Coordinates of C-alpha atoms in Angstrom, one line a residue:
Chain A
X1 CA -0.1 0.0 0.1
X2 CA 1.5 3.5 -1.1
X3 CA 0.9 6.0 1.3
X4 CA -0.8 9.4 0.4
X5 CA 2.3 11.5 0.6
X6 CA 4.1 9.3 -1.9
X7 CA 1.1 9.4 -4.3
X8 CA 1.3 13.1 -4.1
X9 CA 4.9 13.0 -4.8
X10 CA 4.3 10.9 -7.9
X11 CA 1.7 13.3 -9.2
X12 CA 3.9 16.2 -8.8
X13 CA 6.6 14.2 -10.5
X14 CA 4.3 13.5 -13.6
X15 CA 3.7 17.3 -13.9
X16 CA 7.2 18.1 -13.6
X17 CA 6.6 19.9 -10.5
X18 CA 9.5 18.3 -8.2
X19 CA 12.9 20.2 -7.6
X20 CA 15.7 18.2 -9.0
X21 CA 16.9 16.9 -5.5
X22 CA 13.4 15.7 -4.9
X23 CA 13.2 14.1 -8.4
X24 CA 16.6 12.2 -7.8
X25 CA 15.1 10.9 -4.6
X26 CA 11.9 9.7 -6.0
X27 CA 14.0 8.2 -9.0
X28 CA 15.8 6.3 -6.6
X29 CA 12.7 5.2 -4.8
X30 CA 11.1 3.9 -7.9
X31 CA 14.2 2.1 -8.8
X32 CA 14.1 0.1 -5.6
X33 CA 10.3 -0.3 -5.0
X34 CA 8.1 -2.4 -7.3
X35 CA 4.7 -0.9 -5.8
X36 CA 5.9 2.5 -6.7
X37 CA 6.5 1.7 -10.2
X38 CA 3.1 0.1 -10.6
X39 CA 1.3 3.2 -9.2
X40 CA 3.6 5.4 -11.5
X41 CA 2.5 3.4 -14.6
X42 CA -1.1 3.7 -13.6
X43 CA -1.0 7.5 -13.0
X44 CA 0.8 7.7 -16.4
X45 CA -2.3 5.9 -17.9
X46 CA -4.8 8.1 -16.3
X47 CA -2.8 11.2 -17.7
X48 CA -2.9 9.7 -21.2
X49 CA -6.5 8.9 -20.7
X50 CA -7.3 12.3 -19.3
X51 CA -5.3 13.8 -22.4
X52 CA -8.4 12.3 -24.6
X53 CA -10.6 14.9 -22.9
X54 CA -8.3 17.9 -24.1
X55 CA -10.7 20.3 -26.1
X56 CA -9.5 23.0 -28.5
X57 CA -11.7 25.9 -29.2
X58 CA -13.1 25.6 -32.6
X59 CA -12.2 28.5 -35.0
X60 CA -15.9 29.8 -35.5
X61 CA -16.3 30.1 -31.7
X62 CA -13.3 32.1 -31.5
X63 CA -14.3 34.1 -34.4
X64 CA -17.8 34.7 -33.0
X65 CA -16.6 35.7 -29.5
X66 CA -14.2 38.2 -31.1
X67 CA -17.1 39.6 -33.1
X68 CA -19.4 39.8 -30.2
X69 CA -16.9 41.4 -27.9
X70 CA -15.9 44.0 -30.7
X71 CA -19.7 44.9 -31.1
X72 CA -20.1 45.1 -27.4
X73 CA -17.0 47.7 -27.2
X74 CA -18.5 49.7 -29.9
X75 CA -22.2 49.7 -29.1
X76 CA -21.8 49.7 -25.3
X77 CA -18.8 51.2 -24.4
X78 CA -18.0 50.7 -20.9
X79 CA -17.4 53.4 -18.3
X80 CA -13.8 55.1 -18.0
X81 CA -11.7 52.7 -16.2
X82 CA -10.7 53.8 -12.9
X83 CA -8.0 52.0 -10.5
X84 CA -10.9 51.4 -8.0
X85 CA -12.8 49.7 -10.6
X86 CA -10.1 47.3 -11.4
X87 CA -9.8 46.6 -7.6
X88 CA -13.6 45.8 -7.4
X89 CA -13.3 43.6 -10.5
X90 CA -10.2 41.7 -9.2
X91 CA -11.6 41.1 -5.7
X92 CA -15.2 40.8 -5.8
X93 CA -15.5 37.1 -6.6
X94 CA -15.9 34.2 -4.3
X95 CA -12.6 33.0 -4.9
X96 CA -10.8 35.9 -3.6
X97 CA -9.8 35.4 0.1
X98 CA -10.4 38.8 1.0
X99 CA -14.1 38.9 -1.3
X100 CA -15.9 38.9 2.0
X101 CA -14.0 41.7 3.6
X102 CA -13.7 43.8 0.9
X103 CA -17.5 43.4 -0.3
X104 CA -18.2 45.9 2.6
X105 CA -15.7 48.5 0.8
X106 CA -17.5 48.1 -2.5
X107 CA -20.9 48.6 -1.3
X108 CA -19.8 51.5 0.9
X109 CA -18.0 53.0 -2.2
X110 CA -21.0 52.4 -4.6
X111 CA -23.3 53.9 -1.9
X112 CA -21.2 56.9 -1.5
X113 CA -20.7 57.0 -5.4
X114 CA -24.5 57.0 -6.1
X115 CA -25.3 59.4 -3.1
X116 CA -22.9 61.9 -4.7
X117 CA -24.1 61.4 -8.1
X118 CA -27.5 62.0 -7.0
X119 CA -26.6 65.1 -5.3
X120 CA -24.7 66.3 -8.2
X121 CA -27.4 65.2 -10.6
X122 CA -29.9 67.1 -8.7
X123 CA -28.0 70.4 -9.0
X124 CA -27.2 69.6 -12.8
X125 CA -30.9 69.2 -13.6
X126 CA -31.7 72.7 -12.3
X127 CA -28.8 74.0 -14.1
X128 CA -29.7 72.4 -17.2
X129 CA -33.1 73.8 -16.9
X130 CA -32.1 77.4 -16.5
X131 CA -28.2 77.9 -15.8
X132 CA -28.5 81.7 -15.7
X133 CA -30.4 81.6 -12.6
X134 CA -27.8 79.6 -10.9
X135 CA -25.3 81.9 -8.9
X136 CA -21.7 81.0 -9.6
X137 CA -22.3 78.8 -12.6
X138 CA -19.6 78.7 -15.4
X139 CA -20.3 77.5 -19.0
X140 CA -17.9 75.8 -21.1
X141 CA -17.8 73.3 -24.3
X142 CA -20.5 75.3 -25.8
X143 CA -21.7 73.8 -29.3
X144 CA -24.3 74.8 -31.7
X145 CA -25.9 71.4 -32.7
X146 CA -27.6 73.0 -35.6
X147 CA -31.1 74.4 -36.6
X148 CA -34.4 72.2 -37.2
X149 CA -35.4 73.5 -40.3
X150 CA -39.2 72.3 -39.7
X151 CA -39.5 74.1 -36.4
X152 CA -36.8 76.6 -36.5
X153 CA -35.6 75.6 -33.1
X154 CA -31.8 76.1 -32.2
X155 CA -30.0 73.3 -30.1
X156 CA -27.0 74.3 -28.2
X157 CA -25.2 71.7 -25.9
X158 CA -22.7 73.1 -23.1
X159 CA -21.2 72.1 -19.7
X160 CA -22.3 74.0 -16.6
X161 CA -20.0 73.7 -13.4
X162 CA -20.5 75.4 -10.2
X163 CA -18.1 75.3 -7.2
X164 CA -19.1 74.0 -3.9
X165 CA -17.7 74.4 -0.5
X166 CA -18.0 72.3 2.3
X167 CA -17.1 73.8 5.8
X168 CA -17.0 72.0 9.1
X169 CA -15.1 69.9 11.5
X170 CA -13.3 67.1 10.3
X171 CA -15.5 64.7 11.8
X172 CA -18.8 66.2 9.9
X173 CA -20.5 63.4 8.1
X174 CA -20.5 65.4 4.6
X175 CA -16.5 66.3 4.9
X176 CA -15.7 62.7 5.6
X177 CA -18.1 61.3 2.9
X178 CA -16.1 63.9 0.7
X179 CA -12.7 62.8 1.5
X180 CA -13.6 59.3 1.2
X181 CA -14.9 60.0 -2.1
X182 CA -12.0 62.0 -3.3
X183 CA -9.5 59.6 -2.1
X184 CA -11.0 56.8 -4.0
X185 CA -12.2 58.6 -7.1
X186 CA -10.4 61.7 -7.8
X187 CA -8.3 61.6 -10.9
X188 CA -5.8 63.9 -9.6
X189 CA -3.1 62.5 -7.4
X190 CA -2.5 65.6 -5.8
X191 CA -6.1 65.9 -4.6
X192 CA -6.1 62.2 -3.5
X193 CA -2.9 63.1 -1.7
X194 CA -4.5 66.0 0.0
X195 CA -7.5 64.0 0.9
X196 CA -5.2 61.2 2.6
X197 CA -3.0 63.7 4.4
X198 CA -6.3 65.5 5.9
X199 CA -7.3 62.3 7.3
X200 CA -4.2 61.3 8.5
X201 CA -3.5 64.5 10.1
X202 CA -6.6 65.8 11.2
X203 CA -8.9 62.9 12.1
X204 CA -8.6 62.1 15.9
X205 CA -11.1 59.3 16.1
X206 CA -10.5 56.2 14.3
X207 CA -13.9 54.3 14.1
X208 CA -15.4 55.7 10.7
X209 CA -15.6 52.5 8.6
X210 CA -16.0 54.4 5.0
X211 CA -12.8 56.1 5.9
X212 CA -11.1 52.9 6.9
X213 CA -12.3 51.5 3.8
X214 CA -11.2 54.2 1.6
X215 CA -7.9 54.1 3.0
X216 CA -7.5 50.2 2.5
X217 CA -8.7 50.9 -1.1
X218 CA -6.1 53.8 -1.6
X219 CA -3.2 51.4 0.0
X220 CA -4.1 48.7 -2.3
X221 CA -4.8 50.0 -5.6
X222 CA -3.8 53.8 -5.8
X223 CA -1.3 54.3 -8.8
X224 CA 0.5 56.8 -6.9
X225 CA 3.1 55.5 -4.2
X226 CA 3.0 58.6 -2.1
X227 CA -0.9 58.4 -1.9
X228 CA -0.4 54.6 -0.9
X229 CA 2.3 55.4 1.7
X230 CA 0.1 58.0 3.4
X231 CA -2.7 55.6 3.5
X232 CA -0.7 53.3 5.2
X233 CA 0.5 56.0 7.7
X234 CA -3.2 57.1 8.3
X235 CA -4.1 53.3 8.8
X236 CA -1.5 53.2 11.6
X237 CA -4.1 55.1 14.1
X238 CA -6.7 52.4 13.6
X239 CA -6.7 49.3 15.9
X240 CA -5.6 46.0 14.4
X241 CA -8.2 44.0 12.3
X242 CA -8.6 41.7 9.8
X243 CA -9.2 43.9 7.1
X244 CA -6.3 45.9 7.7
X245 CA -4.2 42.9 8.4
X246 CA -5.4 41.6 5.1
X247 CA -4.3 44.6 3.3
X248 CA -1.0 44.8 4.8
X249 CA -0.4 41.1 3.7
X250 CA -1.3 42.2 0.3
X251 CA 1.1 45.2 0.3
X252 CA 3.7 42.8 1.6
X253 CA 3.2 40.6 -1.2
X254 CA 2.6 42.7 -4.2
X255 CA 3.5 46.4 -3.7
X256 CA 6.4 47.2 -6.1
X257 CA 7.5 49.9 -3.7
X258 CA 10.1 48.5 -1.1
X259 CA 9.6 51.7 1.3
X260 CA 6.0 50.8 1.5
X261 CA 6.5 47.2 2.0
X262 CA 8.8 48.1 4.8
X263 CA 6.3 50.1 6.5
X264 CA 3.8 47.3 6.3
X265 CA 6.1 44.7 7.7
X266 CA 6.9 47.1 10.5
X267 CA 3.3 47.8 11.3
X268 CA 2.6 44.0 11.0
X269 CA 5.4 43.5 13.6
X270 CA 3.5 45.5 16.2
X271 CA 0.5 43.2 15.9
X272 CA 2.7 40.0 16.3
X273 CA 0.5 38.5 19.0
X274 CA -2.3 38.2 16.5
X275 CA -0.4 36.2 13.8
X276 CA -2.2 33.7 12.0
X277 CA -0.9 31.0 9.5
X278 CA -1.4 33.2 6.7
X279 CA 0.7 36.0 8.1
X280 CA 3.4 33.5 8.9
X281 CA 3.3 32.0 5.5
X282 CA 3.6 35.5 3.9
X283 CA 6.4 36.4 6.2
X284 CA 8.2 32.9 5.2
X285 CA 7.7 33.9 1.5
X286 CA 9.3 37.2 2.3
X287 CA 12.3 35.7 4.2
X288 CA 13.1 33.6 0.9
X289 CA 12.1 35.7 -1.8
X290 CA 11.7 39.4 -1.4
X291 CA 14.2 41.6 -3.3
X292 CA 14.9 43.8 -0.5
X293 CA 17.6 42.9 2.0
X294 CA 15.9 44.9 5.0
X295 CA 12.5 43.1 4.3
X296 CA 14.2 39.5 4.2
X297 CA 16.0 40.1 7.5
X298 CA 13.1 41.9 9.1
X299 CA 10.7 38.9 8.2
X300 CA 13.3 36.6 9.8
X301 CA 13.4 38.7 12.8
X302 CA 9.8 38.9 13.2
X303 CA 9.4 35.2 12.7
X304 CA 12.3 34.3 15.3
X305 CA 10.7 36.7 17.7
X306 CA 7.1 35.2 17.6
X307 CA 9.0 31.7 18.1
X308 CA 8.2 30.5 14.7
X309 CA 10.3 28.5 12.2
X310 CA 11.7 30.5 9.6
X311 CA 11.5 28.0 6.9
Chain B
X1 CA 12.8 42.4 -19.0
X2 CA 12.9 40.2 -22.2
X3 CA 12.1 41.9 -25.5
X4 CA 8.8 40.2 -25.6
X5 CA 7.7 41.3 -22.0
X6 CA 8.9 44.9 -23.1
X7 CA 6.7 44.7 -26.3
X8 CA 3.7 43.7 -24.3
X9 CA 4.3 46.2 -21.7
X10 CA 4.3 48.9 -24.4
X11 CA 1.0 47.3 -26.0
X12 CA -0.5 47.4 -22.5
X13 CA 0.5 51.2 -22.0
X14 CA -1.1 51.9 -25.4
X15 CA -4.3 50.2 -24.6
X16 CA -4.2 52.1 -21.1
X17 CA -4.3 55.1 -23.2
X18 CA -7.5 54.3 -24.8
X19 CA -5.8 52.9 -28.1
X20 CA -8.5 50.1 -29.3
X21 CA -6.1 48.6 -32.0
X22 CA -3.6 48.1 -29.0
X23 CA -6.2 46.5 -26.7
X24 CA -7.3 44.2 -29.6
X25 CA -3.8 43.1 -30.1
X26 CA -3.6 42.2 -26.3
X27 CA -7.0 40.5 -26.6
X28 CA -5.9 38.3 -29.5
X29 CA -2.9 37.1 -28.0
X30 CA -4.5 35.5 -25.0
X31 CA -8.3 34.9 -26.1
X32 CA -7.7 31.5 -27.4
X33 CA -6.2 30.5 -24.0
X34 CA -9.1 32.0 -22.2
X35 CA -11.6 30.6 -24.2
X36 CA -10.0 27.1 -24.0
X37 CA -10.0 27.3 -20.4
X38 CA -13.7 28.4 -20.2
X39 CA -14.6 25.3 -22.4
X40 CA -12.9 23.0 -20.3
X41 CA -14.3 24.5 -17.2
X42 CA -18.0 24.7 -18.4
X43 CA -17.9 21.8 -20.9
X44 CA -20.3 24.2 -22.9
X45 CA -19.7 26.4 -25.9
X46 CA -22.4 28.9 -25.1
X47 CA -21.2 29.3 -21.4
X48 CA -17.7 29.5 -22.6
X49 CA -18.6 32.3 -25.0
X50 CA -20.4 34.3 -22.2
X51 CA -17.2 33.9 -20.1
X52 CA -15.1 35.1 -23.0
X53 CA -17.3 38.1 -23.4
X54 CA -17.2 39.0 -19.4
X55 CA -13.6 38.5 -19.0
X56 CA -12.4 40.8 -21.6
X57 CA -15.1 43.4 -21.0
X58 CA -14.0 43.2 -17.4
X59 CA -10.3 43.5 -18.5
X60 CA -11.3 46.6 -20.8
X61 CA -12.7 48.3 -17.7
X62 CA -10.0 47.6 -15.4
X63 CA -6.9 47.9 -17.7
X64 CA -6.1 51.5 -16.8
X65 CA -5.8 50.2 -13.1
X66 CA -3.3 47.7 -14.0
X67 CA 0.0 48.5 -12.3
X68 CA 2.3 45.8 -13.7
X69 CA 2.7 44.1 -10.2
X70 CA 2.1 41.0 -11.9
X71 CA 2.4 39.6 -15.3
X72 CA -0.3 40.6 -17.5
X73 CA -1.2 37.0 -18.2
X74 CA -1.6 36.3 -14.4
X75 CA -3.9 39.2 -14.0
X76 CA -5.8 38.1 -17.0
X77 CA -6.1 34.6 -15.6
X78 CA -7.1 35.8 -12.5
X79 CA -10.0 37.7 -13.9
X80 CA -10.9 34.5 -15.9
X81 CA -10.9 32.6 -12.7
X82 CA -13.1 34.9 -11.0
X83 CA -15.6 34.9 -13.9
X84 CA -15.6 31.1 -14.1
X85 CA -16.4 30.9 -10.2
X86 CA -19.1 33.5 -10.8
X87 CA -20.4 31.3 -13.7
X88 CA -20.3 28.1 -11.5
X89 CA -22.2 29.7 -8.8
X90 CA -25.0 30.7 -11.3
X91 CA -24.9 27.4 -13.1
X92 CA -25.6 25.6 -9.5
X93 CA -28.9 27.6 -9.7
X94 CA -30.1 26.7 -12.9
X95 CA -29.6 23.7 -15.4
X96 CA -27.0 24.2 -17.9
X97 CA -26.7 22.5 -21.2
X98 CA -23.8 20.2 -21.2
X99 CA -21.3 20.3 -24.1
X100 CA -22.6 16.8 -25.4
X101 CA -26.0 18.2 -26.0
X102 CA -24.5 20.7 -28.3
X103 CA -23.3 18.4 -30.9
X104 CA -24.8 15.7 -33.3
X105 CA -22.4 13.0 -33.8
X106 CA -21.2 12.4 -37.3
X107 CA -18.4 10.3 -38.6
X108 CA -16.9 10.0 -35.1
X109 CA -16.2 13.3 -34.9
X110 CA -18.1 16.0 -32.5
X111 CA -19.8 18.3 -34.3
X112 CA -21.4 21.6 -33.0
X113 CA -24.7 22.5 -33.6
X114 CA -23.8 25.0 -36.4
X115 CA -21.4 22.3 -38.2
X116 CA -18.3 23.1 -37.0
X117 CA -15.9 20.9 -35.3
X118 CA -14.9 21.0 -31.6
X119 CA -11.9 18.8 -31.7
X120 CA -11.1 16.6 -29.0
X121 CA -7.0 16.5 -29.4
X122 CA -7.0 12.9 -30.1
X123 CA -10.0 11.9 -32.0
X124 CA -9.6 10.2 -35.4
X125 CA -11.9 8.7 -37.9
X126 CA -11.7 4.9 -37.1
X127 CA -15.4 3.9 -35.9
X128 CA -14.2 1.8 -33.0
X129 CA -11.7 4.4 -31.8
X130 CA -14.0 7.1 -32.2
X131 CA -16.9 5.4 -30.2
X132 CA -14.4 4.6 -27.5
X133 CA -13.3 8.2 -27.6
X134 CA -16.8 9.5 -27.3
X135 CA -17.3 7.3 -24.4
X136 CA -14.0 8.3 -22.7
X137 CA -14.7 11.9 -23.5
X138 CA -18.1 11.9 -21.9
X139 CA -16.9 10.1 -19.0
X140 CA -14.2 12.4 -18.6
X141 CA -16.9 15.4 -19.0
X142 CA -19.0 13.6 -16.2
X143 CA -15.9 13.3 -14.1
X144 CA -14.7 16.9 -14.5
X145 CA -18.1 18.1 -13.7
X146 CA -18.0 16.2 -10.4
X147 CA -15.3 18.2 -9.1
X148 CA -15.6 21.2 -7.1
X149 CA -15.1 24.7 -9.1
X150 CA -11.8 25.0 -7.5
X151 CA -10.6 21.6 -8.3
X152 CA -11.7 21.8 -11.9
X153 CA -10.2 25.1 -12.4
X154 CA -6.8 23.9 -10.9
X155 CA -6.9 20.7 -12.8
X156 CA -7.7 22.5 -16.0
X157 CA -4.8 25.1 -15.6
X158 CA -2.4 22.5 -14.8
X159 CA -3.4 19.6 -16.9
X160 CA -4.7 21.0 -20.0
X161 CA -3.2 24.4 -20.2
X162 CA 0.3 23.7 -18.6
X163 CA 0.4 26.3 -16.1
X164 CA 3.0 25.8 -13.3
X165 CA 1.6 25.4 -9.7
X166 CA 3.1 28.4 -8.4
X167 CA 1.6 30.6 -11.5
X168 CA -1.9 29.0 -10.4
X169 CA -1.5 30.1 -7.1
X170 CA -0.8 33.3 -8.1
X171 CA -3.6 33.5 -10.4
X172 CA -6.0 32.4 -7.6
X173 CA -4.2 34.3 -5.1
X174 CA -3.7 31.4 -2.5
X175 CA -1.1 29.5 -1.3
X176 CA 0.8 26.9 -3.5
X177 CA -0.1 24.2 -1.0
X178 CA -3.6 25.0 -1.5
X179 CA -3.2 24.6 -5.2
X180 CA -1.5 21.2 -4.7
X181 CA -4.3 20.0 -2.5
X182 CA -6.8 20.8 -5.1
X183 CA -4.8 19.1 -7.6
X184 CA -4.4 15.9 -5.6
X185 CA -8.0 15.7 -4.7
X186 CA -9.0 16.4 -8.1
X187 CA -6.6 13.6 -9.5
X188 CA -7.7 11.1 -6.9
X189 CA -11.5 11.7 -7.8
X190 CA -10.7 11.5 -11.4
X191 CA -8.8 8.4 -10.8
X192 CA -11.9 6.9 -9.2
X193 CA -14.1 7.8 -11.8
X194 CA -12.1 6.7 -14.9
X195 CA -10.5 3.7 -13.5
X196 CA -11.9 1.4 -16.1
X197 CA -10.4 3.2 -18.9
X198 CA -7.0 3.0 -17.8
X199 CA -6.4 0.4 -14.8

């Protein structure tokens, strides 16, 4: 009877997933044990049988799919892509480990966006009705669409914009919503940076979930490293929690900026009493593969500090 | 960075700026593989087509947020995996038409409803062989359908598409050990289901 571990090794060997050393050791065992050779032969035949199920997409299906995609892109152009949209797309799935935690962020962000748009739309409709009745409205992009020869009506299109100002304490609900919205949605990295700095420097209480989620979103998805770094700084004021821990692990794994990864591992270290298996695995990965010397050494130190094996 | 990687990066950057031609070129580099994965995963042409559309529309919407922190192919396959899982969850709630119902059998080859071939990789025209292949193909389809969505996707990515386990772990954003576990469980299950064909 062949034990399960040995069977697993045989499967990995068939897929060429063993290291040279492991493969050598397995070859040695295979040369010594008849039962292993029989098992290997069975697995090889299973593989050959499964190869019968290999399907190639037919050309017409590929062609139809391409055609439909082109039509979809032409007739129904998707909304302009935004960093936070990709974040939603990538993570809003049952397969993603963070999906449940981040679903709340998506819902909050969507709610915030809808609320803001409803507010903005309300004003825009009034402007559309008679922009000259609105104080401080600026018109731009004026286009004459032509004259209807039948009725003699003239059509013009234009954009009407108006400046708003919110003033209030930092914990005012409208100010908080505005900051969260700006941090996640504004195209201008300067505006996002100002939003995150205002949150980090001015907000004394750290109990607003919308802000926390916006900071996590910015930390993970903002294209600007300064914004990501400031978001991480601002998150330091929050008590440890699974969402923030997951965001730190994400940064540690995927952020290309070593400085941000260093800050993430430093913050993670301060929560060492709450390390779970996933955190330990990420730290072990870092010991072995991070390109930055400091992070490799730091990950090792943290693991030793909590009495865990480094490898 | 290899010249090919650099070329792809330039292509992505152009697509991110809204150049449709670049986006199309990017799609055509990978769409055959995405469609193949979808076919293996769903065993249905119609569902595979739906997955294709959804994947590349998501890619189009999210491309500007792609920050080159992983390979583009990894990112694309991650989106594909997510769409596949969503599709699997939907399929649970309704009856899907299996791939075999989309064909009529002619001369030992699988033929789709509109007359085009869906080619099992090793089918040939000999009647006995074709009959056997059909039976094996059906049994494999049924065995694959018996796997969980995760097991099926891991198995398809490894066995039929040749991705390394490490890449699959990146695609699914999970530990390599988890991927191995799915592969081992899938193999054990397929082994039981298909024993009469190879043992």
